[in-house]
Amino acid sequence: MGEQKEKQLIAPVDEKIPFSRAWIFSLQHVMAMCAGAVAVPLMVGEAAGLNNLEIVFLISAGLFMAGIGTLIQTMGIKKFAGAKIPIIEGTSFAAVSGILSIIASCQGNKHLAMTNVFGAVIISGLFCIVIAPIFGKLIRFFPKVVTGTVVLVIGISILPVGIKWITEGIAQPATSKQLALSLAVLVITLLLFKYVKGIWNSASILFAIIIGTILAMMCGMADFSRVSEASWFSVNVPLKFGMPTFEPSAVISMILIMLVLMTESVGNMIAIHEITEKEVTESNIRRGLTADGISTLFAGVFNTFPITPFAQNTGIVGLTGIKSRFVGVYAGIILLVLSFVPKFAAIMGAIPKQVLGGVGFAMFGMVLVGGIRTLTKVEFNGTKNGVIVAVSVGLAMIPLANPSFYNNFPSWVQTIFHSGITTGSISAILLNILFNVLGNKKVDDEKIIKGIEEGESIVIK
């Protein structure tokens, strides 16, 4: 009886799942984030003119720091860093355009390009650590109308990523084979969710990726030729490309990017808190952002790029209902171990994007559903909360509908507003302050706080 009572007192996010059961959920998280983990170092490596072995090394370095970052977030460093939620970290897509600009400014000098990038990454990590407490204090401006809108915008913003995976990651007409493979994987995913029971049901995404990859091989749509070229073991040597250089324009550019990444990171952390029913607090957000800063700082030392939460893994938590952060701990360990095996990095890079696009509909769609679920708890009648959601989602759609919309504006404007997530988040926060906070001076403090927490308008009579 005592054991049962103690079990009830343990929050779902802190439930310890034995590795004998959790490994399959953890591996599923690893497989789901593989496209993002591979794509960023691949794009950067190719832009810098690195050879194949150097690019595989960059991929392994990305896995190494993804493992470290995930462990810091899920296990925590006392009360200093780590949100202690089931969050999976990795190299962020949002930083790619800025990194490519830094590389282009080095005019073909690949080693200078890489040392400039890594120097900027180190400084941006330090910046994140310093400013994390300030970001943490902003959480009081995140009632449910804001958190629901932010999570909804994240879901809307990342769905196009899954759709572009069908056409090799770029917006171009799909071939019949690409569409057929992705739809087949989607159908497999849905059938697995319907008919597979128990622990295996929660691993449906993993099975769909494996079955889909086998289908792709049978159709001649998977190329694993590079796997044989990769070695079995390598070590992520710090500063492999030389001592970091701190070129001012590169550093400023990366700091602006870090502000965007921190905004997206807060959105993902809020989404995970909502899914796992863990209270969103100032200290949790501060520790989570501090963990991102530490990971990013070391990412620059260990030859990779800014480390932040992966939205697709947020979707998996919602899909599977597995809320324990220890699944994330085991995923971090798996990533860390696999980072020493370049062959695995090559295998991850060879998984057809159409397969990931097929499961992406479910993964990314669940993030969007999480936002809708939160918004159902918001009072819309007699309030301006509908306006907050409508305008914020509309503004977030601008860079999705027209990626070149901000091209005539200064580079700092492009850096910040090129992300629909950042645009939608800033809009939701400011509009909530306008409609639900300002002008309510006659209402006592308790009512203001309650109104902010519930996402309701406070009406002055």
Tab-separated table of C-alpha atoms in Angstrom:
chain	number	residue	atom	x	y	z
A	1	MET	CA	0.000	0.000	0.000
A	2	GLY	CA	2.839	2.364	0.948
A	3	GLU	CA	4.658	1.635	-2.343
A	4	GLN	CA	1.505	2.366	-4.326
A	5	LYS	CA	1.016	5.691	-2.522
A	6	GLU	CA	4.661	6.633	-3.161
A	7	LYS	CA	4.231	5.762	-6.838
A	8	GLN	CA	1.220	8.094	-7.045
A	9	LEU	CA	3.263	10.943	-5.584
A	10	ILE	CA	5.891	10.669	-8.350
A	11	ALA	CA	5.133	13.061	-11.217
A	12	PRO	CA	4.853	11.381	-14.669
A	13	VAL	CA	7.911	13.339	-15.851
A	14	ASP	CA	10.042	11.872	-13.020
A	15	GLU	CA	8.852	8.272	-13.350
A	16	LYS	CA	11.838	5.946	-13.680
A	17	ILE	CA	11.381	3.517	-16.569
A	18	PRO	CA	13.882	0.629	-16.587
A	19	PHE	CA	16.222	0.585	-19.587
A	20	SER	CA	14.912	-2.884	-20.542
A	21	ARG	CA	11.621	-1.145	-21.488
A	22	ALA	CA	12.752	2.392	-22.226
A	23	TRP	CA	15.476	1.646	-24.801
A	24	ILE	CA	12.990	1.265	-27.654
A	25	PHE	CA	11.344	4.622	-26.870
A	26	SER	CA	14.761	6.251	-26.606
A	27	LEU	CA	15.932	4.766	-29.916
A	28	GLN	CA	12.721	6.041	-31.492
A	29	HIS	CA	13.597	9.582	-30.392
A	30	VAL	CA	17.096	9.153	-31.843
A	31	MET	CA	15.798	7.900	-35.196
A	32	ALA	CA	13.178	10.653	-35.425
A	33	MET	CA	15.750	13.427	-34.978
A	34	CYS	CA	18.243	11.903	-37.401
A	35	ALA	CA	17.269	14.057	-40.397
A	36	GLY	CA	17.868	17.284	-38.485
A	37	ALA	CA	21.016	15.946	-36.840
A	38	VAL	CA	22.467	15.113	-40.245
A	39	ALA	CA	21.102	17.938	-42.389
A	40	VAL	CA	22.744	20.881	-40.593
A	41	PRO	CA	26.369	19.596	-40.617
A	42	LEU	CA	25.815	18.303	-44.162
A	43	MET	CA	24.680	21.712	-45.452
A	44	VAL	CA	27.400	23.587	-43.561
A	45	GLY	CA	30.133	21.130	-44.573
A	46	GLU	CA	29.205	21.291	-48.246
A	47	ALA	CA	29.021	25.113	-48.179
A	48	ALA	CA	32.483	25.305	-46.567
A	49	GLY	CA	33.976	22.922	-49.146
A	50	LEU	CA	34.835	20.148	-46.656
A	51	ASN	CA	35.564	16.663	-47.965
A	52	ASN	CA	33.344	13.629	-47.256
A	53	LEU	CA	35.353	12.435	-44.239
A	54	GLU	CA	35.278	15.917	-42.677
A	55	ILE	CA	31.505	16.119	-43.199
A	56	VAL	CA	30.991	12.703	-41.542
A	57	PHE	CA	33.149	14.003	-38.665
A	58	LEU	CA	30.850	17.064	-38.381
A	59	ILE	CA	27.812	14.761	-38.236
A	60	SER	CA	29.429	12.688	-35.460
A	61	ALA	CA	30.342	15.900	-33.607
A	62	GLY	CA	26.706	16.996	-33.850
A	63	LEU	CA	25.542	13.665	-32.372
A	64	PHE	CA	28.133	13.989	-29.582
A	65	MET	CA	26.900	17.404	-28.467
A	66	ALA	CA	23.261	16.398	-29.001
A	67	GLY	CA	23.884	13.609	-26.489
A	68	ILE	CA	25.614	15.957	-24.034
A	69	GLY	CA	22.890	18.618	-24.416
A	70	THR	CA	20.092	16.072	-23.952
A	71	LEU	CA	21.707	14.689	-20.804
A	72	ILE	CA	22.124	18.185	-19.319
A	73	GLN	CA	18.474	19.015	-20.035
A	74	THR	CA	17.003	15.741	-18.776
A	75	MET	CA	19.255	15.085	-15.772
A	76	GLY	CA	20.043	18.671	-14.811
A	77	ILE	CA	23.077	20.228	-13.122
A	78	LYS	CA	21.767	20.805	-9.585
A	79	LYS	CA	19.627	23.977	-9.609
A	80	PHE	CA	21.779	25.692	-12.221
A	81	ALA	CA	20.886	24.091	-15.553
A	82	GLY	CA	18.483	21.611	-17.105
A	83	ALA	CA	14.672	21.749	-17.274
A	84	LYS	CA	14.407	18.030	-16.310
A	85	ILE	CA	11.810	17.213	-18.954
A	86	PRO	CA	11.860	14.637	-21.803
A	87	ILE	CA	13.462	16.964	-24.337
A	88	ILE	CA	15.908	15.949	-27.089
A	89	GLU	CA	18.561	18.432	-28.163
A	90	GLY	CA	20.351	18.806	-31.469
A	91	THR	CA	21.887	21.243	-33.963
A	92	SER	CA	19.293	23.829	-34.972
A	93	PHE	CA	18.076	24.517	-38.527
A	94	ALA	CA	17.335	28.115	-37.555
A	95	ALA	CA	21.061	28.862	-37.331
A	96	VAL	CA	21.928	27.571	-40.812
A	97	SER	CA	21.341	30.738	-42.837
A	98	GLY	CA	23.520	32.801	-40.495
A	99	ILE	CA	26.281	30.185	-40.504
A	100	LEU	CA	26.236	30.037	-44.321
A	101	SER	CA	26.614	33.853	-44.423
A	102	ILE	CA	29.692	33.653	-42.178
A	103	ILE	CA	31.178	30.951	-44.433
A	104	ALA	CA	30.469	32.985	-47.593
A	105	SER	CA	32.345	35.978	-46.145
A	106	CYS	CA	35.541	33.868	-45.895
A	107	GLN	CA	35.800	33.548	-49.690
A	108	GLY	CA	36.682	29.871	-49.949
A	109	ASN	CA	39.082	29.622	-46.986
A	110	LYS	CA	37.400	26.622	-45.359
A	111	HIS	CA	39.475	26.522	-42.182
A	112	LEU	CA	39.002	30.247	-41.528
A	113	ALA	CA	35.282	29.772	-42.211
A	114	MET	CA	35.006	26.980	-39.639
A	115	THR	CA	37.060	28.767	-36.961
A	116	ASN	CA	34.960	31.935	-37.456
A	117	VAL	CA	31.766	29.905	-37.104
A	118	PHE	CA	32.923	28.038	-33.999
A	119	GLY	CA	34.217	31.240	-32.366
A	120	ALA	CA	30.816	32.881	-32.916
A	121	VAL	CA	29.045	29.783	-31.552
A	122	ILE	CA	31.149	29.883	-28.354
A	123	ILE	CA	30.310	33.560	-27.710
A	124	SER	CA	26.612	33.007	-28.465
A	125	GLY	CA	26.588	30.176	-25.920
A	126	LEU	CA	28.071	32.493	-23.278
A	127	PHE	CA	25.489	35.138	-24.212
A	128	CYS	CA	22.687	32.600	-23.739
A	129	ILE	CA	23.939	31.646	-20.254
A	130	VAL	CA	24.149	35.314	-19.188
A	131	ILE	CA	20.731	36.322	-20.532
A	132	ALA	CA	18.840	33.134	-19.497
A	133	PRO	CA	17.659	34.626	-16.151
A	134	ILE	CA	16.109	37.590	-18.005
A	135	PHE	CA	14.280	35.271	-20.409
A	136	GLY	CA	13.148	33.210	-17.428
A	137	LYS	CA	11.434	36.250	-15.897
A	138	LEU	CA	9.379	36.735	-19.074
A	139	ILE	CA	7.454	33.547	-18.286
A	140	ARG	CA	4.907	35.585	-16.305
A	141	PHE	CA	3.831	36.988	-19.667
A	142	PHE	CA	3.052	33.451	-20.920
A	143	PRO	CA	-0.529	32.644	-19.826
A	144	LYS	CA	-2.339	29.816	-21.585
A	145	VAL	CA	-3.492	32.044	-24.440
A	146	VAL	CA	0.185	32.784	-25.189
A	147	THR	CA	1.573	29.271	-24.567
A	148	GLY	CA	-1.213	27.694	-26.625
A	149	THR	CA	-0.589	30.128	-29.477
A	150	VAL	CA	3.197	29.586	-29.371
A	151	VAL	CA	2.841	25.792	-29.441
A	152	LEU	CA	0.256	26.050	-32.235
A	153	VAL	CA	2.616	28.276	-34.253
A	154	ILE	CA	5.495	25.813	-33.715
A	155	GLY	CA	3.312	23.014	-35.096
A	156	ILE	CA	2.238	25.074	-38.117
A	157	SER	CA	5.816	26.243	-38.774
A	158	ILE	CA	7.433	22.817	-38.721
A	159	LEU	CA	4.829	20.960	-40.791
A	160	PRO	CA	6.337	22.353	-44.041
A	161	VAL	CA	9.676	20.779	-43.036
A	162	GLY	CA	8.072	17.325	-43.143
A	163	ILE	CA	6.374	18.122	-46.443
A	164	LYS	CA	9.678	19.305	-47.990
A	165	TRP	CA	11.332	16.067	-46.856
A	166	ILE	CA	9.140	14.317	-49.443
A	167	THR	CA	10.930	16.303	-52.166
A	168	GLU	CA	14.459	15.926	-50.754
A	169	GLY	CA	14.218	18.887	-48.382
A	170	ILE	CA	13.475	21.608	-50.948
A	171	ALA	CA	10.257	23.052	-52.409
A	172	GLN	CA	9.966	21.407	-55.812
A	173	PRO	CA	7.425	19.208	-57.632
A	174	ALA	CA	7.149	15.715	-56.145
A	175	THR	CA	7.601	12.613	-58.269
A	176	SER	CA	5.064	9.795	-58.128
A	177	LYS	CA	7.660	7.535	-56.437
A	178	GLN	CA	8.445	10.094	-53.728
A	179	LEU	CA	4.773	10.668	-52.951
A	180	ALA	CA	3.964	6.940	-53.026
A	181	LEU	CA	6.763	6.106	-50.574
A	182	SER	CA	5.796	8.868	-48.132
A	183	LEU	CA	2.098	7.975	-48.253
A	184	ALA	CA	2.962	4.296	-47.761
A	185	VAL	CA	5.006	5.188	-44.657
A	186	LEU	CA	2.146	7.359	-43.362
A	187	VAL	CA	-0.338	4.484	-43.833
A	188	ILE	CA	2.086	2.083	-42.101
A	189	THR	CA	2.396	4.539	-39.197
A	190	LEU	CA	-1.387	4.811	-38.817
A	191	LEU	CA	-1.906	1.036	-39.029
A	192	LEU	CA	0.772	0.477	-36.398
A	193	PHE	CA	-0.888	2.984	-34.073
A	194	LYS	CA	-4.236	1.225	-34.553
A	195	TYR	CA	-3.267	-2.450	-34.377
A	196	VAL	CA	-0.006	-2.740	-32.414
A	197	LYS	CA	-0.630	-2.958	-28.675
A	198	GLY	CA	1.186	-2.228	-25.429
A	199	ILE	CA	4.781	-1.056	-25.315
A	200	TRP	CA	5.212	-1.658	-29.063
A	201	ASN	CA	2.405	0.782	-29.911
A	202	SER	CA	4.442	3.590	-28.364
A	203	ALA	CA	7.322	2.668	-30.704
A	204	SER	CA	5.203	2.876	-33.881
A	205	ILE	CA	7.249	5.782	-35.291
A	206	LEU	CA	10.469	3.750	-35.007
A	207	PHE	CA	8.926	0.703	-36.719
A	208	ALA	CA	7.474	2.895	-39.473
A	209	ILE	CA	10.936	4.378	-40.162
A	210	ILE	CA	12.531	0.907	-40.308
A	211	ILE	CA	9.799	-0.597	-42.526
A	212	GLY	CA	9.780	2.511	-44.717
A	213	THR	CA	13.568	2.355	-45.194
A	214	ILE	CA	13.302	-1.316	-46.228
A	215	LEU	CA	10.570	-0.361	-48.723
A	216	ALA	CA	12.799	2.421	-50.089
A	217	MET	CA	15.680	-0.038	-50.558
A	218	MET	CA	13.372	-2.416	-52.445
A	219	CYS	CA	12.304	0.468	-54.708
A	220	GLY	CA	15.889	1.631	-55.291
A	221	MET	CA	15.293	4.904	-53.424
A	222	ALA	CA	17.892	4.426	-50.674
A	223	ASP	CA	21.636	4.888	-51.181
A	224	PHE	CA	23.837	3.364	-48.459
A	225	SER	CA	27.045	3.399	-50.526
A	226	ARG	CA	28.710	6.011	-48.273
A	227	VAL	CA	28.304	3.771	-45.231
A	228	SER	CA	31.156	1.534	-46.376
A	229	GLU	CA	33.487	4.556	-46.602
A	230	ALA	CA	32.875	5.576	-42.976
A	231	SER	CA	35.124	4.158	-40.242
A	232	TRP	CA	33.885	2.178	-37.236
A	233	PHE	CA	35.336	4.418	-34.553
A	234	SER	CA	36.421	8.035	-34.131
A	235	VAL	CA	36.835	10.531	-31.309
A	236	ASN	CA	35.467	14.079	-31.382
A	237	VAL	CA	38.734	15.976	-30.931
A	238	PRO	CA	38.204	19.508	-29.521
A	239	LEU	CA	39.080	22.365	-31.905
A	240	LYS	CA	39.807	19.987	-34.785
A	241	PHE	CA	39.759	22.840	-37.316
A	242	GLY	CA	42.058	25.071	-35.248
A	243	MET	CA	41.717	27.682	-32.523
A	244	PRO	CA	38.421	29.615	-32.780
A	245	THR	CA	38.550	33.132	-34.181
A	246	PHE	CA	36.178	35.846	-32.983
A	247	GLU	CA	35.330	37.949	-36.029
A	248	PRO	CA	33.001	40.773	-34.762
A	249	SER	CA	30.346	40.633	-37.505
A	250	ALA	CA	30.142	36.832	-37.204
A	251	VAL	CA	29.754	37.076	-33.414
A	252	ILE	CA	27.002	39.736	-33.643
A	253	SER	CA	25.173	37.695	-36.273
A	254	MET	CA	25.291	34.559	-34.109
A	255	ILE	CA	24.087	36.437	-31.010
A	256	LEU	CA	21.025	37.635	-32.954
A	257	ILE	CA	20.440	34.061	-34.081
A	258	MET	CA	20.754	32.911	-30.461
A	259	LEU	CA	17.931	35.282	-29.452
A	260	VAL	CA	15.733	33.603	-32.065
A	261	LEU	CA	16.807	30.135	-30.903
A	262	MET	CA	16.067	31.029	-27.274
A	263	THR	CA	12.544	32.108	-28.234
A	264	GLU	CA	11.966	28.831	-30.097
A	265	SER	CA	13.505	26.894	-27.219
A	266	VAL	CA	11.093	28.483	-24.723
A	267	GLY	CA	8.206	27.499	-27.019
A	268	ASN	CA	9.357	23.880	-27.175
A	269	MET	CA	9.920	23.721	-23.419
A	270	ILE	CA	6.448	25.122	-22.772
A	271	ALA	CA	4.993	22.517	-25.157
A	272	ILE	CA	6.741	19.673	-23.305
A	273	HIS	CA	5.607	21.064	-19.940
A	274	GLU	CA	2.020	21.139	-21.211
A	275	ILE	CA	2.192	17.571	-22.550
A	276	THR	CA	3.806	16.155	-19.407
A	277	GLU	CA	1.535	18.179	-17.092
A	278	LYS	CA	4.515	19.787	-15.392
A	279	GLU	CA	4.068	23.357	-14.191
A	280	VAL	CA	5.848	25.966	-16.290
A	281	THR	CA	7.924	28.058	-13.892
A	282	GLU	CA	10.478	30.829	-14.211
A	283	SER	CA	13.223	28.601	-12.741
A	284	ASN	CA	12.462	25.743	-15.166
A	285	ILE	CA	12.724	28.026	-18.189
A	286	ARG	CA	15.882	29.667	-16.823
A	287	ARG	CA	17.541	26.300	-16.197
A	288	GLY	CA	16.465	25.025	-19.613
A	289	LEU	CA	17.933	28.038	-21.416
A	290	THR	CA	21.102	27.866	-19.312
A	291	ALA	CA	21.470	24.238	-20.403
A	292	ASP	CA	21.129	25.340	-24.056
A	293	GLY	CA	23.804	27.985	-23.464
A	294	ILE	CA	26.235	25.507	-21.888
A	295	SER	CA	25.654	23.004	-24.708
A	296	THR	CA	26.128	25.691	-27.369
A	297	LEU	CA	29.309	26.982	-25.737
A	298	PHE	CA	30.827	23.488	-25.755
A	299	ALA	CA	29.419	22.886	-29.240
A	300	GLY	CA	31.813	25.553	-30.525
A	301	VAL	CA	34.702	23.799	-28.784
A	302	PHE	CA	33.668	20.344	-30.035
A	303	ASN	CA	33.227	21.302	-33.702
A	304	THR	CA	29.495	21.751	-34.071
A	305	PHE	CA	26.729	24.355	-34.022
A	306	PRO	CA	24.089	25.821	-31.624
A	307	ILE	CA	22.255	23.135	-29.649
A	308	THR	CA	18.516	23.542	-28.943
A	309	PRO	CA	15.406	21.320	-28.476
A	310	PHE	CA	14.081	19.393	-31.488
A	311	ALA	CA	10.390	20.043	-32.218
A	312	GLN	CA	9.841	16.630	-33.850
A	313	ASN	CA	10.689	14.977	-30.548
A	314	THR	CA	8.158	17.201	-28.822
A	315	GLY	CA	5.618	15.676	-31.204
A	316	ILE	CA	6.737	12.164	-30.295
A	317	VAL	CA	6.142	12.800	-26.586
A	318	GLY	CA	2.596	13.851	-27.475
A	319	LEU	CA	2.060	10.874	-29.809
A	320	THR	CA	3.350	8.150	-27.505
A	321	GLY	CA	2.195	9.541	-24.174
A	322	ILE	CA	5.550	8.508	-22.641
A	323	LYS	CA	6.214	11.449	-20.323
A	324	SER	CA	9.237	10.227	-18.349
A	325	ARG	CA	12.374	12.352	-18.721
A	326	PHE	CA	14.438	9.174	-18.291
A	327	VAL	CA	13.534	8.197	-21.856
A	328	GLY	CA	15.402	11.393	-22.789
A	329	VAL	CA	18.294	10.413	-20.496
A	330	TYR	CA	18.677	7.081	-22.292
A	331	ALA	CA	18.346	8.807	-25.688
A	332	GLY	CA	21.184	11.147	-24.669
A	333	ILE	CA	23.366	8.147	-23.738
A	334	ILE	CA	22.553	6.418	-27.053
A	335	LEU	CA	23.437	9.590	-29.003
A	336	LEU	CA	26.684	9.952	-27.063
A	337	VAL	CA	27.726	6.338	-27.711
A	338	LEU	CA	26.753	6.450	-31.391
A	339	SER	CA	28.740	9.648	-31.900
A	340	PHE	CA	31.899	7.501	-31.645
A	341	VAL	CA	30.669	5.308	-34.533
A	342	PRO	CA	30.899	7.231	-37.848
A	343	LYS	CA	29.194	4.339	-39.645
A	344	PHE	CA	26.029	5.092	-37.706
A	345	ALA	CA	26.252	8.752	-38.711
A	346	ALA	CA	26.517	7.625	-42.342
A	347	ILE	CA	23.499	5.288	-41.923
A	348	MET	CA	21.434	8.125	-40.451
A	349	GLY	CA	22.377	10.294	-43.398
A	350	ALA	CA	21.254	7.581	-45.819
A	351	ILE	CA	17.685	7.172	-44.468
A	352	PRO	CA	15.501	8.494	-47.320
A	353	LYS	CA	13.880	11.826	-46.500
A	354	GLN	CA	10.592	10.550	-47.978
A	355	VAL	CA	10.410	8.022	-45.126
A	356	LEU	CA	10.857	10.776	-42.555
A	357	GLY	CA	8.324	12.901	-44.429
A	358	GLY	CA	5.757	10.115	-44.049
A	359	VAL	CA	6.095	9.925	-40.257
A	360	GLY	CA	6.506	13.720	-40.097
A	361	PHE	CA	2.779	14.299	-40.643
A	362	ALA	CA	2.028	12.545	-37.363
A	363	MET	CA	5.049	13.848	-35.408
A	364	PHE	CA	4.723	17.501	-36.335
A	365	GLY	CA	0.946	17.448	-36.394
A	366	MET	CA	0.892	16.384	-32.739
A	367	VAL	CA	2.763	19.556	-31.771
A	368	LEU	CA	-0.008	21.574	-33.440
A	369	VAL	CA	-2.628	19.483	-31.612
A	370	GLY	CA	-0.854	20.263	-28.323
A	371	GLY	CA	-1.387	23.965	-28.987
A	372	ILE	CA	-5.074	23.429	-29.768
A	373	ARG	CA	-5.463	21.388	-26.570
A	374	THR	CA	-3.999	24.243	-24.497
A	375	LEU	CA	-6.186	26.834	-26.230
A	376	THR	CA	-9.324	24.854	-25.331
A	377	LYS	CA	-8.643	25.895	-21.705
A	378	VAL	CA	-8.688	29.603	-22.635
A	379	GLU	CA	-11.777	31.787	-22.231
A	380	PHE	CA	-12.669	33.350	-25.591
A	381	ASN	CA	-16.179	34.655	-24.872
A	382	GLY	CA	-16.193	38.311	-23.876
A	383	THR	CA	-12.424	38.615	-24.247
A	384	LYS	CA	-9.893	39.621	-26.913
A	385	ASN	CA	-8.051	36.292	-26.712
A	386	GLY	CA	-9.378	35.309	-30.151
A	387	VAL	CA	-7.689	38.403	-31.612
A	388	ILE	CA	-4.392	37.460	-29.920
A	389	VAL	CA	-4.438	33.972	-31.474
A	390	ALA	CA	-5.668	35.109	-34.902
A	391	VAL	CA	-3.167	37.928	-35.416
A	392	SER	CA	-0.215	35.958	-34.004
A	393	VAL	CA	-0.863	32.946	-36.238
A	394	GLY	CA	-1.359	35.277	-39.206
A	395	LEU	CA	1.960	37.066	-38.643
A	396	ALA	CA	3.719	33.718	-38.147
A	397	MET	CA	2.503	32.647	-41.585
A	398	ILE	CA	4.343	35.480	-43.397
A	399	PRO	CA	7.771	33.748	-43.748
A	400	LEU	CA	6.028	30.428	-44.459
A	401	ALA	CA	3.882	31.855	-47.255
A	402	ASN	CA	6.648	34.065	-48.673
A	403	PRO	CA	10.212	33.121	-47.557
A	404	SER	CA	11.677	36.185	-49.327
A	405	PHE	CA	9.221	38.623	-47.683
A	406	TYR	CA	11.891	40.331	-45.514
A	407	ASN	CA	14.737	40.280	-48.078
A	408	ASN	CA	14.614	44.061	-48.621
A	409	PHE	CA	15.033	44.747	-44.911
A	410	PRO	CA	18.280	44.949	-42.855
A	411	SER	CA	19.978	41.644	-42.065
A	412	TRP	CA	19.045	41.811	-38.361
A	413	VAL	CA	15.362	42.057	-39.301
A	414	GLN	CA	15.733	39.051	-41.595
A	415	THR	CA	17.516	37.070	-38.877
A	416	ILE	CA	14.808	37.656	-36.271
A	417	PHE	CA	11.627	37.588	-38.357
A	418	HIS	CA	12.615	34.905	-40.864
A	419	SER	CA	11.343	32.445	-38.239
A	420	GLY	CA	7.559	32.268	-38.037
A	421	ILE	CA	7.934	30.873	-34.522
A	422	THR	CA	9.742	33.996	-33.330
A	423	THR	CA	7.269	36.320	-35.065
A	424	GLY	CA	4.238	34.511	-33.655
A	425	SER	CA	5.724	34.302	-30.151
A	426	ILE	CA	6.613	38.006	-29.957
A	427	SER	CA	3.179	38.918	-31.300
A	428	ALA	CA	1.323	36.715	-28.774
A	429	ILE	CA	3.300	38.148	-25.831
A	430	LEU	CA	2.836	41.791	-26.871
A	431	LEU	CA	-0.862	41.418	-27.729
A	432	ASN	CA	-1.542	39.649	-24.432
A	433	ILE	CA	0.092	42.549	-22.589
A	434	LEU	CA	-1.955	45.029	-24.654
A	435	PHE	CA	-5.339	43.345	-24.138
A	436	ASN	CA	-4.974	41.524	-20.822
A	437	VAL	CA	-2.500	43.547	-18.759
A	438	LEU	CA	-2.341	47.253	-19.688
A	439	GLY	CA	-5.081	49.561	-18.485
A	440	ASN	CA	-6.090	47.329	-15.574
A	441	LYS	CA	-4.629	49.512	-12.827
A	442	LYS	CA	-7.830	49.604	-10.811
A	443	VAL	CA	-7.893	45.846	-10.440
A	444	ASP	CA	-6.031	44.479	-7.452
A	445	ASP	CA	-2.812	42.524	-7.985
A	446	GLU	CA	-4.335	39.121	-7.221
A	447	LYS	CA	-6.919	39.489	-9.977
A	448	ILE	CA	-4.271	40.629	-12.456
A	449	ILE	CA	-2.079	37.617	-11.682
A	450	LYS	CA	-5.057	35.271	-11.893
A	451	GLY	CA	-6.143	36.789	-15.192
A	452	ILE	CA	-2.650	36.460	-16.654
A	453	GLU	CA	-2.348	32.834	-15.517
A	454	GLU	CA	-5.728	31.872	-16.989
A	455	GLY	CA	-5.219	33.841	-20.184
A	456	GLU	CA	-8.409	35.793	-19.610
A	457	SER	CA	-9.153	39.467	-20.161
A	458	ILE	CA	-9.689	41.458	-16.956
A	459	VAL	CA	-12.737	43.663	-17.451
A	460	ILE	CA	-12.893	47.034	-15.687
A	461	LYS	CA	-16.393	48.029	-14.621
